[in-house]
Short mmCIF file of C-alpha atoms and ligand atoms in Angstrom, two decimals:
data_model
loop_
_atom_site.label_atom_id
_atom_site.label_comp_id
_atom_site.label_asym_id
_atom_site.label_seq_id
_atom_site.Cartn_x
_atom_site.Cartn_y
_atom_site.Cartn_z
CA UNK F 288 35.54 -4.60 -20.35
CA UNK F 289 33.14 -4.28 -17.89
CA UNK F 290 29.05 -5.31 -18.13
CA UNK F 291 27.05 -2.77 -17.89
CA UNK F 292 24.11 -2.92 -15.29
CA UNK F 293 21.62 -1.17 -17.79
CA UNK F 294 19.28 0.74 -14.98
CA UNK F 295 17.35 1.56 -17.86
CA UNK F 296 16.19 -2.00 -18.78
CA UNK F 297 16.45 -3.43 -15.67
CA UNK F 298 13.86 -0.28 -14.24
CA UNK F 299 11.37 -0.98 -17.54
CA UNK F 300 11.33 -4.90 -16.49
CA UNK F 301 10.51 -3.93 -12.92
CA UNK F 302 7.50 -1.48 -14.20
CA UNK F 303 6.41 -4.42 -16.33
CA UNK F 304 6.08 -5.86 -13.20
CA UNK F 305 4.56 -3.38 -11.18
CA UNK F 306 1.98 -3.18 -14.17
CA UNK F 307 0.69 -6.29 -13.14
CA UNK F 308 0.37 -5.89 -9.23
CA UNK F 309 -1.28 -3.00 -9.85
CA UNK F 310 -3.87 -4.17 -12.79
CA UNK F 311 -4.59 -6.64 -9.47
CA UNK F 312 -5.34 -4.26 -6.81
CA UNK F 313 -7.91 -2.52 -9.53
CA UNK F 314 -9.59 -5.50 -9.92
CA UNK F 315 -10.01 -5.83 -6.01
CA UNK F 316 -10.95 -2.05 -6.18
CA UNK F 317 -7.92 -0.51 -5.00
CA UNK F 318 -5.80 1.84 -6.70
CA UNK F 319 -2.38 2.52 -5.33
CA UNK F 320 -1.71 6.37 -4.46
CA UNK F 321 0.92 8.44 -4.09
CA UNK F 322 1.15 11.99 -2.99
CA UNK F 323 4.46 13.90 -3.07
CA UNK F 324 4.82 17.08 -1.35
CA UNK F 325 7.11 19.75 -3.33
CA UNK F 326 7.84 22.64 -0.73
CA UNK F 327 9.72 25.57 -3.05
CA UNK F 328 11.03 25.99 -7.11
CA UNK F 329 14.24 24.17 -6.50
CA UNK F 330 14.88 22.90 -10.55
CA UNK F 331 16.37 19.79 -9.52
CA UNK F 332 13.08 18.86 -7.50
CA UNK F 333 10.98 20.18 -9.75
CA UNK F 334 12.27 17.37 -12.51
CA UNK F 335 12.53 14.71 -10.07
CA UNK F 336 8.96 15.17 -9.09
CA UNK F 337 7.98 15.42 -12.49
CA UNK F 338 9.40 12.12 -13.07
CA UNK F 339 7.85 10.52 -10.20
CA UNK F 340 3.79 11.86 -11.26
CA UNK F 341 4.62 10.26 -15.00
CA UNK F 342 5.93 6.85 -13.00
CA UNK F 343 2.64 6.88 -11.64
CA UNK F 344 0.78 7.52 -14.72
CA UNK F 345 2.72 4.45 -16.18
CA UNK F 346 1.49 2.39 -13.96
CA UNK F 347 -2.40 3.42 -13.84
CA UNK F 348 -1.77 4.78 -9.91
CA UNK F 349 -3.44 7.47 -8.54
CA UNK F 350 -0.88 10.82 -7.89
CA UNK F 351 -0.77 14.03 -6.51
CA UNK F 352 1.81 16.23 -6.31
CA UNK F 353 1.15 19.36 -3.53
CA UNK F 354 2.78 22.38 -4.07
CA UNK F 355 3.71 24.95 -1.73
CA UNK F 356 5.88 27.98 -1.71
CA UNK F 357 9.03 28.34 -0.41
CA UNK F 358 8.37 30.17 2.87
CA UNK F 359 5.83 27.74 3.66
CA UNK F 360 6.16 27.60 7.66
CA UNK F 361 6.56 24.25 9.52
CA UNK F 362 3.08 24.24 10.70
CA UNK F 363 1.70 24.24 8.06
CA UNK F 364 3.65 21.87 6.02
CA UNK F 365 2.88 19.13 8.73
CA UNK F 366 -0.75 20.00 8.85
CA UNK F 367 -0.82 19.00 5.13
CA UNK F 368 1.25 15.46 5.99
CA UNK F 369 -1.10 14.86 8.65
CA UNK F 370 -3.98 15.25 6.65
CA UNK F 371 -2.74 12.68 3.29
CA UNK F 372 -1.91 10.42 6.41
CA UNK F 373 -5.51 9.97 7.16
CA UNK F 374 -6.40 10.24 3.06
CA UNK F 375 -7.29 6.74 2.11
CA UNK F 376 -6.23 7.17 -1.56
CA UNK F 377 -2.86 7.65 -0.54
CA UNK F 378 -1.12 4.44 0.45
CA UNK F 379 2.41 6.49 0.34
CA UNK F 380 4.03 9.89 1.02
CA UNK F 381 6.66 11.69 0.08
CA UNK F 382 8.18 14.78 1.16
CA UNK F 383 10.81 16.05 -1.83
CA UNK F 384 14.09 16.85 -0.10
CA UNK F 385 15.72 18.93 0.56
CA UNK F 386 13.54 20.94 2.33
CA UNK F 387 13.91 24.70 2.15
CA UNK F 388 16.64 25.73 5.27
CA UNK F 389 14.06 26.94 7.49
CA UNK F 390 12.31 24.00 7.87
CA UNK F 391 13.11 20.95 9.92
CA UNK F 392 13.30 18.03 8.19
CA UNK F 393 13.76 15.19 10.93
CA UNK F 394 10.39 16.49 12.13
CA UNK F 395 8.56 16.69 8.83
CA UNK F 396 9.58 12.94 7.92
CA UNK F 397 9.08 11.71 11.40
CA UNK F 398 5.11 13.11 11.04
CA UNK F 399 4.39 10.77 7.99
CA UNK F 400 3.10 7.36 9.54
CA UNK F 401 5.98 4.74 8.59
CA UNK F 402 3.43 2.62 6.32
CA UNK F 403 3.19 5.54 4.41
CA UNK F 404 6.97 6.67 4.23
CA UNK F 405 7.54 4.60 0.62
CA UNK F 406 10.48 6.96 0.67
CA UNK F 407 11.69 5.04 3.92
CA UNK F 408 13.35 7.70 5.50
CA UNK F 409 11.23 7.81 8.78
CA UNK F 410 13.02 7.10 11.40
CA UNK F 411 11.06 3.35 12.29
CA UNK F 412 11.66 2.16 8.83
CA UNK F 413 15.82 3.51 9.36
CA UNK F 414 15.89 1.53 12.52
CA UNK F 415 13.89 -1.48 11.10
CA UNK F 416 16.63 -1.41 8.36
CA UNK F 417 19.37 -1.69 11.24
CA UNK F 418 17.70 -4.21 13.08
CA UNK F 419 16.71 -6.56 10.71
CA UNK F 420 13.12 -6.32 10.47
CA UNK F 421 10.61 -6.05 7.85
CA UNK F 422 10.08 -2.39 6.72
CA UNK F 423 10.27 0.25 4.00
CA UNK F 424 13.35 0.35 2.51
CA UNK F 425 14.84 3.21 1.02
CA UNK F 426 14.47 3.72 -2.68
CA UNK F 427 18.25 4.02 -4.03
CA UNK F 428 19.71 1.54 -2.15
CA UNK F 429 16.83 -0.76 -2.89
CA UNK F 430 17.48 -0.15 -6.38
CA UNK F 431 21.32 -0.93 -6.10
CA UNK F 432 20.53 -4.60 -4.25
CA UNK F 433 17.85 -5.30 -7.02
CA UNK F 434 20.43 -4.57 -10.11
CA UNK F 435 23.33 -6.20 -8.27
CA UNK F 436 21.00 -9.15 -7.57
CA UNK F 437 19.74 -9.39 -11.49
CA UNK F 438 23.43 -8.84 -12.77
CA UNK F 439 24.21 -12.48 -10.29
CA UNK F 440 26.89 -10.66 -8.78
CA UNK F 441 28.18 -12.66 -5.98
CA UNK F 442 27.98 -11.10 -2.59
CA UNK F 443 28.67 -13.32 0.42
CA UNK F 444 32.16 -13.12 1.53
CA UNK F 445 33.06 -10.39 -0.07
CA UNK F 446 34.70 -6.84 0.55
CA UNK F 447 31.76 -4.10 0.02
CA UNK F 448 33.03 -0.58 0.09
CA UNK F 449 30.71 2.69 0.02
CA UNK F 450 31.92 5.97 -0.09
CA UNK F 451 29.54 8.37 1.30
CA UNK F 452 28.04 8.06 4.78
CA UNK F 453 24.11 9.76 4.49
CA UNK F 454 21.42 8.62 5.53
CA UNK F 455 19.62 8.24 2.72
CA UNK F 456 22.04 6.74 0.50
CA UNK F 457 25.59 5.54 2.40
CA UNK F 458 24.49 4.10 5.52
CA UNK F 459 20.88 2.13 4.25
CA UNK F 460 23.30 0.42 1.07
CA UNK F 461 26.08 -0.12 3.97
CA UNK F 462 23.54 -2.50 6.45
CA UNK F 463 21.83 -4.12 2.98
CA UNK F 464 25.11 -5.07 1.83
CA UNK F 465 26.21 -6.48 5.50
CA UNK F 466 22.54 -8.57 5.28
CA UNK F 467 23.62 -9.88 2.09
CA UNK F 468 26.96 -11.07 4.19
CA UNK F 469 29.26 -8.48 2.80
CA UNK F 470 31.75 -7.34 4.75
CA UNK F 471 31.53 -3.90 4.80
CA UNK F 472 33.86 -0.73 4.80
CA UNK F 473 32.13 2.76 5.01
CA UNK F 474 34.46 5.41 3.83
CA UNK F 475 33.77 9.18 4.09
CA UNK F 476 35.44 12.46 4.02
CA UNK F 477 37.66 12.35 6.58
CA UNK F 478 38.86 8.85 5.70
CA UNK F 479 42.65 8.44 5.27
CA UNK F 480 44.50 6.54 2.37
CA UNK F 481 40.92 6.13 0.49
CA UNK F 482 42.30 4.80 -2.29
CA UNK F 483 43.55 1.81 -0.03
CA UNK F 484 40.31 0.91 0.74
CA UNK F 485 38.28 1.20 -2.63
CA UNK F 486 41.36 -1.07 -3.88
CA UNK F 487 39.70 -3.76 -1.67
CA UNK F 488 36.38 -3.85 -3.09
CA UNK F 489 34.53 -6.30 -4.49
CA UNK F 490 31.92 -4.44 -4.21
CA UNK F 491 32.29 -0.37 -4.82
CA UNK F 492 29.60 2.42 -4.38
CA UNK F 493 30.14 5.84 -5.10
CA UNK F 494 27.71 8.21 -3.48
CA UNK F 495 30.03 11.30 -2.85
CA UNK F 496 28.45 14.02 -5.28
CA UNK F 497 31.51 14.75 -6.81
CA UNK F 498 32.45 13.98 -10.76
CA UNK F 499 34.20 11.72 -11.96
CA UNK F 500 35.81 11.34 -7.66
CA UNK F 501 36.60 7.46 -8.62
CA UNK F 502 39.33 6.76 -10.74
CA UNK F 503 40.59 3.74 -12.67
CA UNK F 504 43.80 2.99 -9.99
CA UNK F 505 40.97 3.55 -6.77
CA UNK F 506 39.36 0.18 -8.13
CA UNK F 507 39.77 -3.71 -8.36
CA UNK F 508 40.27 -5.35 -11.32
CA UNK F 509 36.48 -7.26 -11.80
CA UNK F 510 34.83 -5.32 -9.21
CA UNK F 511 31.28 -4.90 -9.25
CA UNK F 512 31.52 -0.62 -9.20
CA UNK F 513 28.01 1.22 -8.89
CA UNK F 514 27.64 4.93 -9.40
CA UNK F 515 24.95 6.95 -7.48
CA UNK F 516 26.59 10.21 -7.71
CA UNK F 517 24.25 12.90 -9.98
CA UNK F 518 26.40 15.58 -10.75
CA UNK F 519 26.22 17.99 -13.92
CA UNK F 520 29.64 19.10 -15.82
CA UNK F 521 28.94 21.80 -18.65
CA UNK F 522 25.30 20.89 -18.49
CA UNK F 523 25.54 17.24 -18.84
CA UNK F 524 24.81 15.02 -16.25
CA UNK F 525 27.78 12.59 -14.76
CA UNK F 526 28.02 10.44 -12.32
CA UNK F 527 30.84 10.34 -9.16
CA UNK F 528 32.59 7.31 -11.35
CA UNK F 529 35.47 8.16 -13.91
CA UNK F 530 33.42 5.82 -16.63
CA UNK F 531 35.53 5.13 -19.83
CA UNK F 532 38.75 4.26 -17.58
CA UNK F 533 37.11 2.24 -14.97
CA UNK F 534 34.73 0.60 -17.50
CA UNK F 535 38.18 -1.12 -18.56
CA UNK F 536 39.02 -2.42 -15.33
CA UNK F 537 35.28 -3.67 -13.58
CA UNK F 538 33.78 -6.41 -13.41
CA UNK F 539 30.16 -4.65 -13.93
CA UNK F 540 29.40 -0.85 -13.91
CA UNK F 541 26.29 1.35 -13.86
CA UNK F 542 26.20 4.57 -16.32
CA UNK F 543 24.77 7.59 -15.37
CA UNK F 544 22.57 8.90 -16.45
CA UNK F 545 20.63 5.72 -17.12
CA UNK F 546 21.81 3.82 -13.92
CA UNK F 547 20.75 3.86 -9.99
CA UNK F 548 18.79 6.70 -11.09
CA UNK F 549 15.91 5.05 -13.18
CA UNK F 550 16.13 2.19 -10.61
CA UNK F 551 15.60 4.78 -7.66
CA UNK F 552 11.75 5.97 -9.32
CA UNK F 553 10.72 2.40 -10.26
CA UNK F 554 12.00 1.82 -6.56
CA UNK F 555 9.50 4.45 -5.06
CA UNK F 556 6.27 2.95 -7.28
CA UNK F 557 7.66 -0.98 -5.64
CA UNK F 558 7.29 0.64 -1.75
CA UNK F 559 3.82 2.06 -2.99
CA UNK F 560 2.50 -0.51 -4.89
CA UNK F 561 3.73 -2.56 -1.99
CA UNK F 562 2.04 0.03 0.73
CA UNK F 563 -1.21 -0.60 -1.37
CA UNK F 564 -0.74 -4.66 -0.90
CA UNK F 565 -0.14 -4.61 2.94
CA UNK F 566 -2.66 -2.57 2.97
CA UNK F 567 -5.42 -4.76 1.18
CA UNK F 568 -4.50 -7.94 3.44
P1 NAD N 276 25.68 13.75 0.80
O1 NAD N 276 26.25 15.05 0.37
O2 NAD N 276 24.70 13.68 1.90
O3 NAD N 276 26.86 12.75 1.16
C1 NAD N 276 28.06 12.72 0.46
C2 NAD N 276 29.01 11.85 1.20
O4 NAD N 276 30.24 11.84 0.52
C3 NAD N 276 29.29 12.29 2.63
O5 NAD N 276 28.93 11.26 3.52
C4 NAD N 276 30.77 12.60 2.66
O6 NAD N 276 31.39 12.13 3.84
C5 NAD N 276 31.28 11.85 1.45
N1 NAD N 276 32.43 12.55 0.87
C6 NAD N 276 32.51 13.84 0.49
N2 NAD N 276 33.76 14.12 0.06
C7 NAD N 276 34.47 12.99 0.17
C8 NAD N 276 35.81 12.64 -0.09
N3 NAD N 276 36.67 13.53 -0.57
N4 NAD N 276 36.21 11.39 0.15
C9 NAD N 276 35.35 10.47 0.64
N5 NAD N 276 34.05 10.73 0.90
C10 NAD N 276 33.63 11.98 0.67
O7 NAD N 276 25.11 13.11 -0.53
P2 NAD N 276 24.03 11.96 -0.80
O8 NAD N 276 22.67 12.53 -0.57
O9 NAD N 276 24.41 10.68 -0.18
O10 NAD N 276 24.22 11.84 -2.39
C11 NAD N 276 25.47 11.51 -2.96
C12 NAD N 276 25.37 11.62 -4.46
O11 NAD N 276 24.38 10.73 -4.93
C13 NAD N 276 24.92 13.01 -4.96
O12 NAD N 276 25.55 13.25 -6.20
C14 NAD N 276 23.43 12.84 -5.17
O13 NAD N 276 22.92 13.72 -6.15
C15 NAD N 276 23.39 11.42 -5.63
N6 NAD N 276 22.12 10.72 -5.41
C16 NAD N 276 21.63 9.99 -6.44
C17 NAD N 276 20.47 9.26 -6.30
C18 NAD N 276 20.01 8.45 -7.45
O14 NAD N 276 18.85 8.08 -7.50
N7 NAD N 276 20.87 8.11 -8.40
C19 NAD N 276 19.77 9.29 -5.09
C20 NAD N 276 20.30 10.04 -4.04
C21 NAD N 276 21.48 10.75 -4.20
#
């Protein structure tokens, strides 16, 4: 039977944490911000943004959340990130994805200055990422090397395979993986024999978006397997990860809900809590 990675315990340690750092910075008159920009009524956003003000609150940080309607035009919405770029009680930025269709994304990220993106989606922090330099690192796959790295799972050497190839999710966990000295295998939608691959894995992350897509015979007896999928089946939430039957056969295995996901918040108050730091040196 598997362990489970407990995102839930391992995210309330890292707040503990956070606490602290942040308790510092007040002391030194600093108090971490965040503002999050919420374009539209999309439900989904609308919790996940909740969730990030009350992170904030946790910790004592300042947050606001700006919210604008959905036919908000592209002008305007980079006016606004232009404007919490020069606001000095905002050491980071985030723009809620996904963006209504008629907006451009690429170009709304690329406007927040990269020592603000604590989302680390702009395209510096991506190619720092890539190139092995110091930079923001995306929240999920943060999240995933920080609960693989508590759980001790062993990492050089072995076979890492993700399934899923975005940006925000399959390719960042793909080149943080190959710096721990994984050797990597990105599989996607068009790859063939899947199954053949995912067999491989030491290593096994599911970001597809599609329930309960990884089945028990897909993985390796002991593997470490980590769910990022979010996906809701008659109103409950489940992950891309077929749980009970590959529970059986892992080596380690994150639930969901209570996973990546609770990592992924406590991720975004470490990149602005640690925004807040570079900033005060
Ligand atoms: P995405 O839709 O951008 O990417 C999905 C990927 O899955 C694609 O690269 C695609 O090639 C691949 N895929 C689709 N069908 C496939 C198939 N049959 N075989 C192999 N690969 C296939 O999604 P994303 O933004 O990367 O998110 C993936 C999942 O993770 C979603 O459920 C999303 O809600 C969830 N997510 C969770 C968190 C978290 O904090 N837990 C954060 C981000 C995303």
């Amino acid at each position: 039977m598997a362990q489970l990675l407990d995102g839930k315990i391992m995210a309330a340690a890292v707040m503990d944490e956070l606490k602290i750092r942040v308790d510092a910075l007040k002391a030194k008159g600093i108090t971490p911000g965040l503002a999050v920009i919420l374009v539209g009524d999309d439900p989904a956003s609308q919790v996940y943004v909740r969730n990030k003000g009350l992170g904030c609150e946790q910790l004592g940080m300042t947050s606001e959340t700006i919210r604008l309607p959905g036919d908000t035009d592209q002008e305007t919405l980079e006016k606004i990130i232009d404007e919490l770029n020069g606001d000095d009680r905002f050491n980071g930025i985030l723009v809620q994805l996904p963006l209504p269709k008629h907006l451009d994304e690429t170009a709304a990220l690329a406007k927040i200055l990269p020592e603000k993106d604590v989302d680390g989606f702009h395209i510096e922090n991506a190619g720092k990422l890539f190139t092995g330099q110091d930079g923001v690192v995306a929240c999920t796959p943060k999240g995933i090397m920080y609960m693989l790295e508590k759980a001790g799972v062993e990492l050089t050497g072995k076979n890492a395979v993700v399934i899923g190839r975005s940006n925000i999710v399959g390719k960042p966990i793909a080149m943080l993986l190959l710096d721990a000295n994984c050797t990597v295998t990105i599989c996607h939608s068009r790859t063939k024999n899947l199954a053949e691959h995912t067999r491989n894995a030491d290593v096994l992350v599911a970001a597809v978006g599609r329930p309960r897509f990884v089945t028990a015979d897909m993985v390796k007896e002991g593997a470490a397997v980590i769910d990022v999928g979010i996906n809701r089946v008659d109103g409950k939430l489940c992950g891309d990860v077929d749980f009970d039957a590959v529970a059986e056969k892992a080596g380690y295995i994150t639930p969901v809900p209570g996973g990546v996901g609770k990592m992924t918040i406590c991720m975004l108050m470490m990149n602005t809590v640690e925004a807040a730091e570079k900033k005060a040196k």
